[in-house]
């Protein structure tokens, strides 16, 4: 049995031992209480949550303020060379919680208000004490500021706006079972074990379920940006690559799948669509052809290319970050920047749109003095298309982690937007079962006997 399968079995046994805990009643035991918020419970390998309250987020009114607010939450990378080991530690800690009964469920109709005694206040306190978001000596009393701060800590760890108000989404996240959280940790661990990423002094990470990008330098996140990633029906891929260039005022070559479906549909309804969108049709030799000579029925793969000119109307916006890969995806700006204000940011065809991407471009080109942020903005303002090659390529990884633990012992969870965790664990279980059954097969047994 491999180490990976041993981990799966160990976690599965612990989760099965606590099957009765799935109803999550208030009488369940948790780990031995911490004396102060943030203290690691003595019974656990790692505290499920770090108790330091996140800093208040600045108003998300501009790209710069949104990036600053995201960075203010923490400078700890989502993904670094120690991530796999920390996820293992977190899985053991949560397995300990499972054996002890997990955490209580919060009624969906429970009411909470600051300064007002509520029927479910102590239940909420118990829930947050078990997960390490609230100190154990805060087990009683009405909904006060300590409890609101604990709610904020929980919300920040689960990708929710840290308001301190117990919203329906917050209750839903609290009521995800500890067994489900263990599965998320195990799936995330398996993904990291299958990755081969060359961490450099500087690198970029996009965590797809979190819809954030991080620029990491000397093991510290120095930039963090909201991103828009693939729709559930057009998911962004996981990959590792090298950033090779920054393109200013890029043109957009429309993928053939989009040309066949979306562009063709627009042209059937409105023959002026291409001209209105500043697009042209090119043949196999990049020569312009008359759009009226094209079959826009959408019934076959296009034998032409559609390209959008650069400009404020361009779908890629003012910046494209090239990172050659097998999926032909990249990072870029957008002409729909209002979408970055949304909490749900799964709306692309697979590429990653980056908020405040001018800032990321300046960071990528920081070793090239000619390309300061002011110089980049001036070149963009000129309207001229320009590709700036990287003097030194920067590694980039697009990862799919729904659960991870940072170096400060904070355990983070996000929704499995593409429903990939369960698929991965099922496939792994089938693989484990296959090899287990193969070991008892008569032919296999005979082979072992003759060795």
PDB file of N, CA and C in Angstrom, residues 171-261:
ATOM      1  N   UNK A 171     -24.252  30.003   7.927  1.00  0.00           N
ATOM      2  CA  UNK A 171     -24.822  28.830   8.592  1.00  0.00           C
ATOM      3  C   UNK A 171     -24.588  27.579   7.749  1.00  0.00           C
ATOM      4  N   UNK A 172     -24.778  27.704   6.443  1.00  0.00           N
ATOM      5  CA  UNK A 172     -24.565  26.557   5.557  1.00  0.00           C
ATOM      6  C   UNK A 172     -23.128  26.062   5.652  1.00  0.00           C
ATOM      7  N   UNK A 173     -22.162  26.990   5.705  1.00  0.00           N
ATOM      8  CA  UNK A 173     -20.754  26.593   5.822  1.00  0.00           C
ATOM      9  C   UNK A 173     -20.472  25.951   7.173  1.00  0.00           C
ATOM     10  N   UNK A 174     -21.103  26.473   8.227  1.00  0.00           N
ATOM     11  CA  UNK A 174     -20.910  25.900   9.559  1.00  0.00           C
ATOM     12  C   UNK A 174     -21.471  24.488   9.654  1.00  0.00           C
ATOM     13  N   UNK A 175     -22.496  24.212   8.878  1.00  0.00           N
ATOM     14  CA  UNK A 175     -23.166  22.920   8.972  1.00  0.00           C
ATOM     15  C   UNK A 175     -22.603  21.861   8.027  1.00  0.00           C
ATOM     16  N   UNK A 176     -21.540  22.191   7.300  1.00  0.00           N
ATOM     17  CA  UNK A 176     -20.841  21.153   6.545  1.00  0.00           C
ATOM     18  C   UNK A 176     -20.161  20.242   7.564  1.00  0.00           C
ATOM     19  N   UNK A 177     -20.349  18.953   7.434  1.00  0.00           N
ATOM     20  CA  UNK A 177     -19.841  18.012   8.433  1.00  0.00           C
ATOM     21  C   UNK A 177     -18.326  17.954   8.445  1.00  0.00           C
ATOM     22  N   UNK A 178     -17.766  17.545   9.569  1.00  0.00           N
ATOM     23  CA  UNK A 178     -16.323  17.396   9.674  1.00  0.00           C
ATOM     24  C   UNK A 178     -15.829  16.309   8.718  1.00  0.00           C
ATOM     25  N   UNK A 179     -16.666  15.280   8.464  1.00  0.00           N
ATOM     26  CA  UNK A 179     -16.280  14.241   7.510  1.00  0.00           C
ATOM     27  C   UNK A 179     -16.090  14.832   6.104  1.00  0.00           C
ATOM     28  N   UNK A 180     -16.975  15.741   5.738  1.00  0.00           N
ATOM     29  CA  UNK A 180     -16.849  16.395   4.429  1.00  0.00           C
ATOM     30  C   UNK A 180     -15.585  17.239   4.376  1.00  0.00           C
ATOM     31  N   UNK A 181     -15.262  17.915   5.451  1.00  0.00           N
ATOM     32  CA  UNK A 181     -14.041  18.727   5.481  1.00  0.00           C
ATOM     33  C   UNK A 181     -12.796  17.836   5.352  1.00  0.00           C
ATOM     34  N   UNK A 182     -12.837  16.657   5.971  1.00  0.00           N
ATOM     35  CA  UNK A 182     -11.714  15.723   5.845  1.00  0.00           C
ATOM     36  C   UNK A 182     -11.562  15.301   4.382  1.00  0.00           C
ATOM     37  N   UNK A 183     -12.664  15.053   3.716  1.00  0.00           N
ATOM     38  CA  UNK A 183     -12.611  14.664   2.309  1.00  0.00           C
ATOM     39  C   UNK A 183     -11.996  15.773   1.460  1.00  0.00           C
ATOM     40  N   UNK A 184     -12.341  17.023   1.770  1.00  0.00           N
ATOM     41  CA  UNK A 184     -11.764  18.136   1.026  1.00  0.00           C
ATOM     42  C   UNK A 184     -10.248  18.196   1.227  1.00  0.00           C
ATOM     43  N   UNK A 185      -9.815  18.004   2.456  1.00  0.00           N
ATOM     44  CA  UNK A 185      -8.380  18.015   2.732  1.00  0.00           C
ATOM     45  C   UNK A 185      -7.669  16.881   2.005  1.00  0.00           C
ATOM     46  N   UNK A 186      -8.277  15.700   2.011  1.00  0.00           N
ATOM     47  CA  UNK A 186      -7.663  14.553   1.353  1.00  0.00           C
ATOM     48  C   UNK A 186      -7.583  14.751  -0.158  1.00  0.00           C
ATOM     49  N   UNK A 187      -8.647  15.286  -0.752  1.00  0.00           N
ATOM     50  CA  UNK A 187      -8.628  15.527  -2.197  1.00  0.00           C
ATOM     51  C   UNK A 187      -7.574  16.576  -2.552  1.00  0.00           C
ATOM     52  N   UNK A 188      -7.483  17.623  -1.757  1.00  0.00           N
ATOM     53  CA  UNK A 188      -6.481  18.665  -2.013  1.00  0.00           C
ATOM     54  C   UNK A 188      -5.074  18.097  -1.889  1.00  0.00           C
ATOM     55  N   UNK A 189      -4.874  17.223  -0.903  1.00  0.00           N
ATOM     56  CA  UNK A 189      -3.563  16.605  -0.709  1.00  0.00           C
ATOM     57  C   UNK A 189      -3.171  15.776  -1.928  1.00  0.00           C
ATOM     58  N   UNK A 190      -4.104  15.004  -2.434  1.00  0.00           N
ATOM     59  CA  UNK A 190      -3.801  14.167  -3.597  1.00  0.00           C
ATOM     60  C   UNK A 190      -3.417  15.009  -4.798  1.00  0.00           C
ATOM     61  N   UNK A 191      -4.089  16.133  -4.980  1.00  0.00           N
ATOM     62  CA  UNK A 191      -3.757  16.990  -6.114  1.00  0.00           C
ATOM     63  C   UNK A 191      -2.332  17.532  -5.998  1.00  0.00           C
ATOM     64  N   UNK A 192      -1.957  17.945  -4.800  1.00  0.00           N
ATOM     65  CA  UNK A 192      -0.615  18.483  -4.624  1.00  0.00           C
ATOM     66  C   UNK A 192       0.443  17.400  -4.823  1.00  0.00           C
ATOM     67  N   UNK A 193       0.143  16.180  -4.389  1.00  0.00           N
ATOM     68  CA  UNK A 193       1.106  15.091  -4.554  1.00  0.00           C
ATOM     69  C   UNK A 193       1.333  14.750  -6.024  1.00  0.00           C
ATOM     70  N   UNK A 194       0.354  15.082  -6.853  1.00  0.00           N
ATOM     71  CA  UNK A 194       0.471  14.787  -8.284  1.00  0.00           C
ATOM     72  C   UNK A 194       1.030  15.961  -9.085  1.00  0.00           C
ATOM     73  N   UNK A 195       1.343  17.062  -8.408  1.00  0.00           N
ATOM     74  CA  UNK A 195       1.872  18.233  -9.095  1.00  0.00           C
ATOM     75  C   UNK A 195       3.399  18.226  -9.048  1.00  0.00           C
ATOM     76  N   UNK A 196       3.984  18.765 -10.086  1.00  0.00           N
ATOM     77  CA  UNK A 196       5.440  18.913 -10.130  1.00  0.00           C
ATOM     78  C   UNK A 196       5.726  20.360 -10.492  1.00  0.00           C
ATOM     79  N   UNK A 197       5.792  21.198  -9.466  1.00  0.00           N
ATOM     80  CA  UNK A 197       5.930  22.635  -9.686  1.00  0.00           C
ATOM     81  C   UNK A 197       7.273  23.120  -9.175  1.00  0.00           C
ATOM     82  N   UNK A 198       7.983  23.836 -10.024  1.00  0.00           N
ATOM     83  CA  UNK A 198       9.274  24.369  -9.617  1.00  0.00           C
ATOM     84  C   UNK A 198       9.134  25.730  -8.976  1.00  0.00           C
ATOM     85  N   UNK A 199       9.053  25.737  -7.647  1.00  0.00           N
ATOM     86  CA  UNK A 199       8.941  27.004  -6.935  1.00  0.00           C
ATOM     87  C   UNK A 199      10.214  27.831  -7.159  1.00  0.00           C
ATOM     88  N   UNK A 200      10.040  29.070  -7.449  1.00  0.00           N
ATOM     89  CA  UNK A 200      11.178  29.966  -7.599  1.00  0.00           C
ATOM     90  C   UNK A 200      11.150  31.028  -6.516  1.00  0.00           C
ATOM     91  N   UNK A 201      12.096  31.937  -6.598  1.00  0.00           N
ATOM     92  CA  UNK A 201      12.083  33.065  -5.668  1.00  0.00           C
ATOM     93  C   UNK A 201      10.804  33.878  -5.848  1.00  0.00           C
ATOM     94  N   UNK A 202      10.367  33.929  -7.102  1.00  0.00           N
ATOM     95  CA  UNK A 202       9.092  34.589  -7.410  1.00  0.00           C
ATOM     96  C   UNK A 202       8.230  33.615  -8.205  1.00  0.00           C
ATOM     97  N   UNK A 203       6.953  33.535  -7.856  1.00  0.00           N
ATOM     98  CA  UNK A 203       6.034  32.706  -8.629  1.00  0.00           C
ATOM     99  C   UNK A 203       4.608  33.212  -8.437  1.00  0.00           C
ATOM    100  N   UNK A 204       3.719  32.753  -9.309  1.00  0.00           N
ATOM    101  CA  UNK A 204       2.308  33.164  -9.287  1.00  0.00           C
ATOM    102  C   UNK A 204       1.443  31.923  -9.116  1.00  0.00           C
ATOM    103  N   UNK A 205       0.415  32.040  -8.283  1.00  0.00           N
ATOM    104  CA  UNK A 205      -0.532  30.938  -8.051  1.00  0.00           C
ATOM    105  C   UNK A 205      -1.950  31.449  -8.239  1.00  0.00           C
ATOM    106  N   UNK A 206      -2.751  30.707  -8.984  1.00  0.00           N
ATOM    107  CA  UNK A 206      -4.197  30.947  -9.061  1.00  0.00           C
ATOM    108  C   UNK A 206      -4.869  29.746  -8.421  1.00  0.00           C
ATOM    109  N   UNK A 207      -5.572  29.982  -7.305  1.00  0.00           N
ATOM    110  CA  UNK A 207      -6.366  28.897  -6.719  1.00  0.00           C
ATOM    111  C   UNK A 207      -7.786  29.040  -7.244  1.00  0.00           C
ATOM    112  N   UNK A 208      -8.190  28.114  -8.081  1.00  0.00           N
ATOM    113  CA  UNK A 208      -9.452  28.243  -8.811  1.00  0.00           C
ATOM    114  C   UNK A 208     -10.671  28.305  -7.880  1.00  0.00           C
ATOM    115  N   UNK A 209     -10.843  27.395  -6.911  1.00  0.00           N
ATOM    116  CA  UNK A 209     -12.034  27.483  -6.061  1.00  0.00           C
ATOM    117  C   UNK A 209     -12.114  28.775  -5.243  1.00  0.00           C
ATOM    118  N   UNK A 210     -10.956  29.345  -4.896  1.00  0.00           N
ATOM    119  CA  UNK A 210     -10.949  30.590  -4.127  1.00  0.00           C
ATOM    120  C   UNK A 210     -11.124  31.807  -5.019  1.00  0.00           C
ATOM    121  N   UNK A 211     -10.898  31.659  -6.323  1.00  0.00           N
ATOM    122  CA  UNK A 211     -10.984  32.760  -7.288  1.00  0.00           C
ATOM    123  C   UNK A 211     -10.075  33.916  -6.892  1.00  0.00           C
ATOM    124  N   UNK A 212      -8.832  33.563  -6.534  1.00  0.00           N
ATOM    125  CA  UNK A 212      -7.815  34.553  -6.204  1.00  0.00           C
ATOM    126  C   UNK A 212      -6.495  34.155  -6.838  1.00  0.00           C
ATOM    127  N   UNK A 213      -5.685  35.159  -7.165  1.00  0.00           N
ATOM    128  CA  UNK A 213      -4.318  34.948  -7.630  1.00  0.00           C
ATOM    129  C   UNK A 213      -3.367  35.570  -6.627  1.00  0.00           C
ATOM    130  N   UNK A 214      -2.225  34.923  -6.433  1.00  0.00           N
ATOM    131  CA  UNK A 214      -1.219  35.422  -5.515  1.00  0.00           C
ATOM    132  C   UNK A 214       0.125  35.539  -6.231  1.00  0.00           C
ATOM    133  N   UNK A 215       0.801  36.665  -6.026  1.00  0.00           N
ATOM    134  CA  UNK A 215       2.174  36.842  -6.477  1.00  0.00           C
ATOM    135  C   UNK A 215       3.057  36.659  -5.252  1.00  0.00           C
ATOM    136  N   UNK A 216       3.897  35.629  -5.291  1.00  0.00           N
ATOM    137  CA  UNK A 216       4.697  35.248  -4.125  1.00  0.00           C
ATOM    138  C   UNK A 216       6.164  35.581  -4.384  1.00  0.00           C
ATOM    139  N   UNK A 217       6.777  36.210  -3.407  1.00  0.00           N
ATOM    140  CA  UNK A 217       8.183  36.570  -3.501  1.00  0.00           C
ATOM    141  C   UNK A 217       8.860  36.275  -2.174  1.00  0.00           C
ATOM    142  N   UNK A 218       9.929  35.467  -2.215  1.00  0.00           N
ATOM    143  CA  UNK A 218      10.645  35.074  -1.003  1.00  0.00           C
ATOM    144  C   UNK A 218       9.689  34.477   0.034  1.00  0.00           C
ATOM    145  N   UNK A 219       8.789  33.608  -0.427  1.00  0.00           N
ATOM    146  CA  UNK A 219       7.851  32.866   0.419  1.00  0.00           C
ATOM    147  C   UNK A 219       6.793  33.741   1.088  1.00  0.00           C
ATOM    148  N   UNK A 220       6.596  34.936   0.591  1.00  0.00           N
ATOM    149  CA  UNK A 220       5.588  35.847   1.135  1.00  0.00           C
ATOM    150  C   UNK A 220       4.705  36.346  -0.007  1.00  0.00           C
ATOM    151  N   UNK A 221       3.398  36.407   0.231  1.00  0.00           N
ATOM    152  CA  UNK A 221       2.491  36.966  -0.772  1.00  0.00           C
ATOM    153  C   UNK A 221       2.639  38.487  -0.761  1.00  0.00           C
ATOM    154  N   UNK A 222       3.105  39.037  -1.868  1.00  0.00           N
ATOM    155  CA  UNK A 222       3.291  40.485  -1.965  1.00  0.00           C
ATOM    156  C   UNK A 222       2.183  41.149  -2.782  1.00  0.00           C
ATOM    157  N   UNK A 223       1.434  40.348  -3.514  1.00  0.00           N
ATOM    158  CA  UNK A 223       0.283  40.843  -4.269  1.00  0.00           C
ATOM    159  C   UNK A 223      -0.801  39.773  -4.188  1.00  0.00           C
ATOM    160  N   UNK A 224      -2.052  40.204  -4.086  1.00  0.00           N
ATOM    161  CA  UNK A 224      -3.175  39.259  -4.164  1.00  0.00           C
ATOM    162  C   UNK A 224      -4.289  39.941  -4.946  1.00  0.00           C
ATOM    163  N   UNK A 225      -4.899  39.199  -5.860  1.00  0.00           N
ATOM    164  CA  UNK A 225      -5.899  39.772  -6.757  1.00  0.00           C
ATOM    165  C   UNK A 225      -7.119  38.874  -6.864  1.00  0.00           C
ATOM    166  N   UNK A 226      -8.266  39.500  -6.939  1.00  0.00           N
ATOM    167  CA  UNK A 226      -9.467  38.756  -7.317  1.00  0.00           C
ATOM    168  C   UNK A 226      -9.337  38.330  -8.775  1.00  0.00           C
ATOM    169  N   UNK A 227      -9.797  37.139  -9.085  1.00  0.00           N
ATOM    170  CA  UNK A 227      -9.791  36.683 -10.472  1.00  0.00           C
ATOM    171  C   UNK A 227     -11.157  36.120 -10.823  1.00  0.00           C
ATOM    172  N   UNK A 228     -11.431  36.116 -12.107  1.00  0.00           N
ATOM    173  CA  UNK A 228     -12.627  35.463 -12.642  1.00  0.00           C
ATOM    174  C   UNK A 228     -12.137  34.244 -13.417  1.00  0.00           C
ATOM    175  N   UNK A 229     -12.599  33.068 -13.020  1.00  0.00           N
ATOM    176  CA  UNK A 229     -12.151  31.824 -13.640  1.00  0.00           C
ATOM    177  C   UNK A 229     -13.320  31.148 -14.355  1.00  0.00           C
ATOM    178  N   UNK A 230     -13.082  29.936 -14.845  1.00  0.00           N
ATOM    179  CA  UNK A 230     -14.041  29.274 -15.715  1.00  0.00           C
ATOM    180  C   UNK A 230     -15.394  28.974 -15.098  1.00  0.00           C
ATOM    181  N   UNK A 231     -16.411  29.025 -15.933  1.00  0.00           N
ATOM    182  CA  UNK A 231     -17.753  28.617 -15.532  1.00  0.00           C
ATOM    183  C   UNK A 231     -17.743  27.126 -15.185  1.00  0.00           C
ATOM    184  N   UNK A 232     -18.773  26.693 -14.474  1.00  0.00           N
ATOM    185  CA  UNK A 232     -18.824  25.269 -14.110  1.00  0.00           C
ATOM    186  C   UNK A 232     -18.884  24.381 -15.346  1.00  0.00           C
ATOM    187  N   UNK A 233     -19.506  24.871 -16.416  1.00  0.00           N
ATOM    188  CA  UNK A 233     -19.579  24.069 -17.646  1.00  0.00           C
ATOM    189  C   UNK A 233     -18.333  24.260 -18.524  1.00  0.00           C
ATOM    190  N   UNK A 234     -17.483  25.238 -18.181  1.00  0.00           N
ATOM    191  CA  UNK A 234     -16.243  25.472 -18.918  1.00  0.00           C
ATOM    192  C   UNK A 234     -15.126  25.724 -17.912  1.00  0.00           C
ATOM    193  N   UNK A 235     -14.789  24.721 -17.116  1.00  0.00           N
ATOM    194  CA  UNK A 235     -13.867  24.922 -15.994  1.00  0.00           C
ATOM    195  C   UNK A 235     -12.454  25.297 -16.421  1.00  0.00           C
ATOM    196  N   UNK A 236     -11.820  26.106 -15.606  1.00  0.00           N
ATOM    197  CA  UNK A 236     -10.403  26.398 -15.812  1.00  0.00           C
ATOM    198  C   UNK A 236      -9.589  25.150 -15.471  1.00  0.00           C
ATOM    199  N   UNK A 237      -8.534  24.875 -16.212  1.00  0.00           N
ATOM    200  CA  UNK A 237      -7.729  23.676 -15.951  1.00  0.00           C
ATOM    201  C   UNK A 237      -6.707  23.904 -14.845  1.00  0.00           C
ATOM    202  N   UNK A 238      -6.236  22.832 -14.255  1.00  0.00           N
ATOM    203  CA  UNK A 238      -5.073  22.911 -13.372  1.00  0.00           C
ATOM    204  C   UNK A 238      -3.837  22.698 -14.237  1.00  0.00           C
ATOM    205  N   UNK A 239      -2.782  23.451 -13.942  1.00  0.00           N
ATOM    206  CA  UNK A 239      -1.598  23.390 -14.790  1.00  0.00           C
ATOM    207  C   UNK A 239      -0.419  24.051 -14.095  1.00  0.00           C
ATOM    208  N   UNK A 240       0.757  23.798 -14.624  1.00  0.00           N
ATOM    209  CA  UNK A 240       1.953  24.551 -14.266  1.00  0.00           C
ATOM    210  C   UNK A 240       2.588  25.018 -15.563  1.00  0.00           C
ATOM    211  N   UNK A 241       3.141  26.231 -15.546  1.00  0.00           N
ATOM    212  CA  UNK A 241       3.720  26.806 -16.759  1.00  0.00           C
ATOM    213  C   UNK A 241       4.727  27.880 -16.368  1.00  0.00           C
ATOM    214  N   UNK A 242       5.203  28.590 -17.367  1.00  0.00           N
ATOM    215  CA  UNK A 242       6.120  29.707 -17.162  1.00  0.00           C
ATOM    216  C   UNK A 242       5.522  30.941 -17.832  1.00  0.00           C
ATOM    217  N   UNK A 243       5.520  32.057 -17.121  1.00  0.00           N
ATOM    218  CA  UNK A 243       5.078  33.313 -17.724  1.00  0.00           C
ATOM    219  C   UNK A 243       6.228  33.838 -18.569  1.00  0.00           C
ATOM    220  N   UNK A 244       5.970  34.019 -19.870  1.00  0.00           N
ATOM    221  CA  UNK A 244       7.034  34.365 -20.815  1.00  0.00           C
ATOM    222  C   UNK A 244       6.997  35.809 -21.280  1.00  0.00           C
ATOM    223  N   UNK A 245       5.818  36.436 -21.256  1.00  0.00           N
ATOM    224  CA  UNK A 245       5.725  37.816 -21.743  1.00  0.00           C
ATOM    225  C   UNK A 245       4.475  38.494 -21.206  1.00  0.00           C
ATOM    226  N   UNK A 246       4.496  39.804 -21.259  1.00  0.00           N
ATOM    227  CA  UNK A 246       3.346  40.634 -20.927  1.00  0.00           C
ATOM    228  C   UNK A 246       2.983  41.399 -22.193  1.00  0.00           C
ATOM    229  N   UNK A 247       1.755  41.240 -22.656  1.00  0.00           N
ATOM    230  CA  UNK A 247       1.310  41.876 -23.891  1.00  0.00           C
ATOM    231  C   UNK A 247       0.428  43.072 -23.531  1.00  0.00           C
ATOM    232  N   UNK A 248       0.814  44.237 -24.024  1.00  0.00           N
ATOM    233  CA  UNK A 248       0.054  45.460 -23.785  1.00  0.00           C
ATOM    234  C   UNK A 248      -0.800  45.765 -25.006  1.00  0.00           C
ATOM    235  N   UNK A 249      -2.036  46.167 -24.766  1.00  0.00           N
ATOM    236  CA  UNK A 249      -3.017  46.399 -25.830  1.00  0.00           C
ATOM    237  C   UNK A 249      -3.104  45.194 -26.767  1.00  0.00           C
ATOM    238  N   UNK A 250      -3.434  44.027 -26.209  1.00  0.00           N
ATOM    239  CA  UNK A 250      -3.449  42.805 -27.029  1.00  0.00           C
ATOM    240  C   UNK A 250      -4.645  42.756 -27.973  1.00  0.00           C
ATOM    241  N   UNK A 251      -4.452  42.026 -29.065  1.00  0.00           N
ATOM    242  CA  UNK A 251      -5.597  41.620 -29.878  1.00  0.00           C
ATOM    243  C   UNK A 251      -6.107  40.320 -29.270  1.00  0.00           C
ATOM    244  N   UNK A 252      -7.311  39.919 -29.700  1.00  0.00           N
ATOM    245  CA  UNK A 252      -7.879  38.665 -29.189  1.00  0.00           C
ATOM    246  C   UNK A 252      -8.227  37.764 -30.339  1.00  0.00           C
ATOM    247  N   UNK A 253      -7.539  36.632 -30.422  1.00  0.00           N
ATOM    248  CA  UNK A 253      -7.889  35.602 -31.398  1.00  0.00           C
ATOM    249  C   UNK A 253      -8.931  34.703 -30.764  1.00  0.00           C
ATOM    250  N   UNK A 254     -10.127  34.739 -31.295  1.00  0.00           N
ATOM    251  CA  UNK A 254     -11.256  34.028 -30.699  1.00  0.00           C
ATOM    252  C   UNK A 254     -11.059  32.521 -30.862  1.00  0.00           C
ATOM    253  N   UNK A 255     -11.128  31.748 -29.767  1.00  0.00           N
ATOM    254  CA  UNK A 255     -11.026  30.284 -29.891  1.00  0.00           C
ATOM    255  C   UNK A 255     -12.076  29.751 -30.865  1.00  0.00           C
ATOM    256  N   UNK A 256     -11.710  28.723 -31.614  1.00  0.00           N
ATOM    257  CA  UNK A 256     -12.624  28.192 -32.634  1.00  0.00           C
ATOM    258  C   UNK A 256     -13.937  27.717 -32.039  1.00  0.00           C
ATOM    259  N   UNK A 257     -13.899  27.200 -30.785  1.00  0.00           N
ATOM    260  CA  UNK A 257     -15.147  26.733 -30.153  1.00  0.00           C
ATOM    261  C   UNK A 257     -16.099  27.895 -29.925  1.00  0.00           C
ATOM    262  N   UNK A 258     -15.566  29.047 -29.560  1.00  0.00           N
ATOM    263  CA  UNK A 258     -16.415  30.232 -29.351  1.00  0.00           C
ATOM    264  C   UNK A 258     -16.881  30.779 -30.691  1.00  0.00           C
ATOM    265  N   UNK A 259     -15.980  30.759 -31.691  1.00  0.00           N
ATOM    266  CA  UNK A 259     -16.375  31.238 -33.014  1.00  0.00           C
ATOM    267  C   UNK A 259     -17.505  30.387 -33.584  1.00  0.00           C
ATOM    268  N   UNK A 260     -17.429  29.081 -33.367  1.00  0.00           N
ATOM    269  CA  UNK A 260     -18.431  28.169 -33.916  1.00  0.00           C
ATOM    270  C   UNK A 260     -19.787  28.354 -33.258  1.00  0.00           C
ATOM    271  N   UNK A 261     -19.776  28.593 -31.958  1.00  0.00           N
ATOM    272  CA  UNK A 261     -21.048  28.668 -31.232  1.00  0.00           C
ATOM    273  C   UNK A 261     -21.517  30.117 -31.051  1.00  0.00           C
TER     274      UNK A 261
END
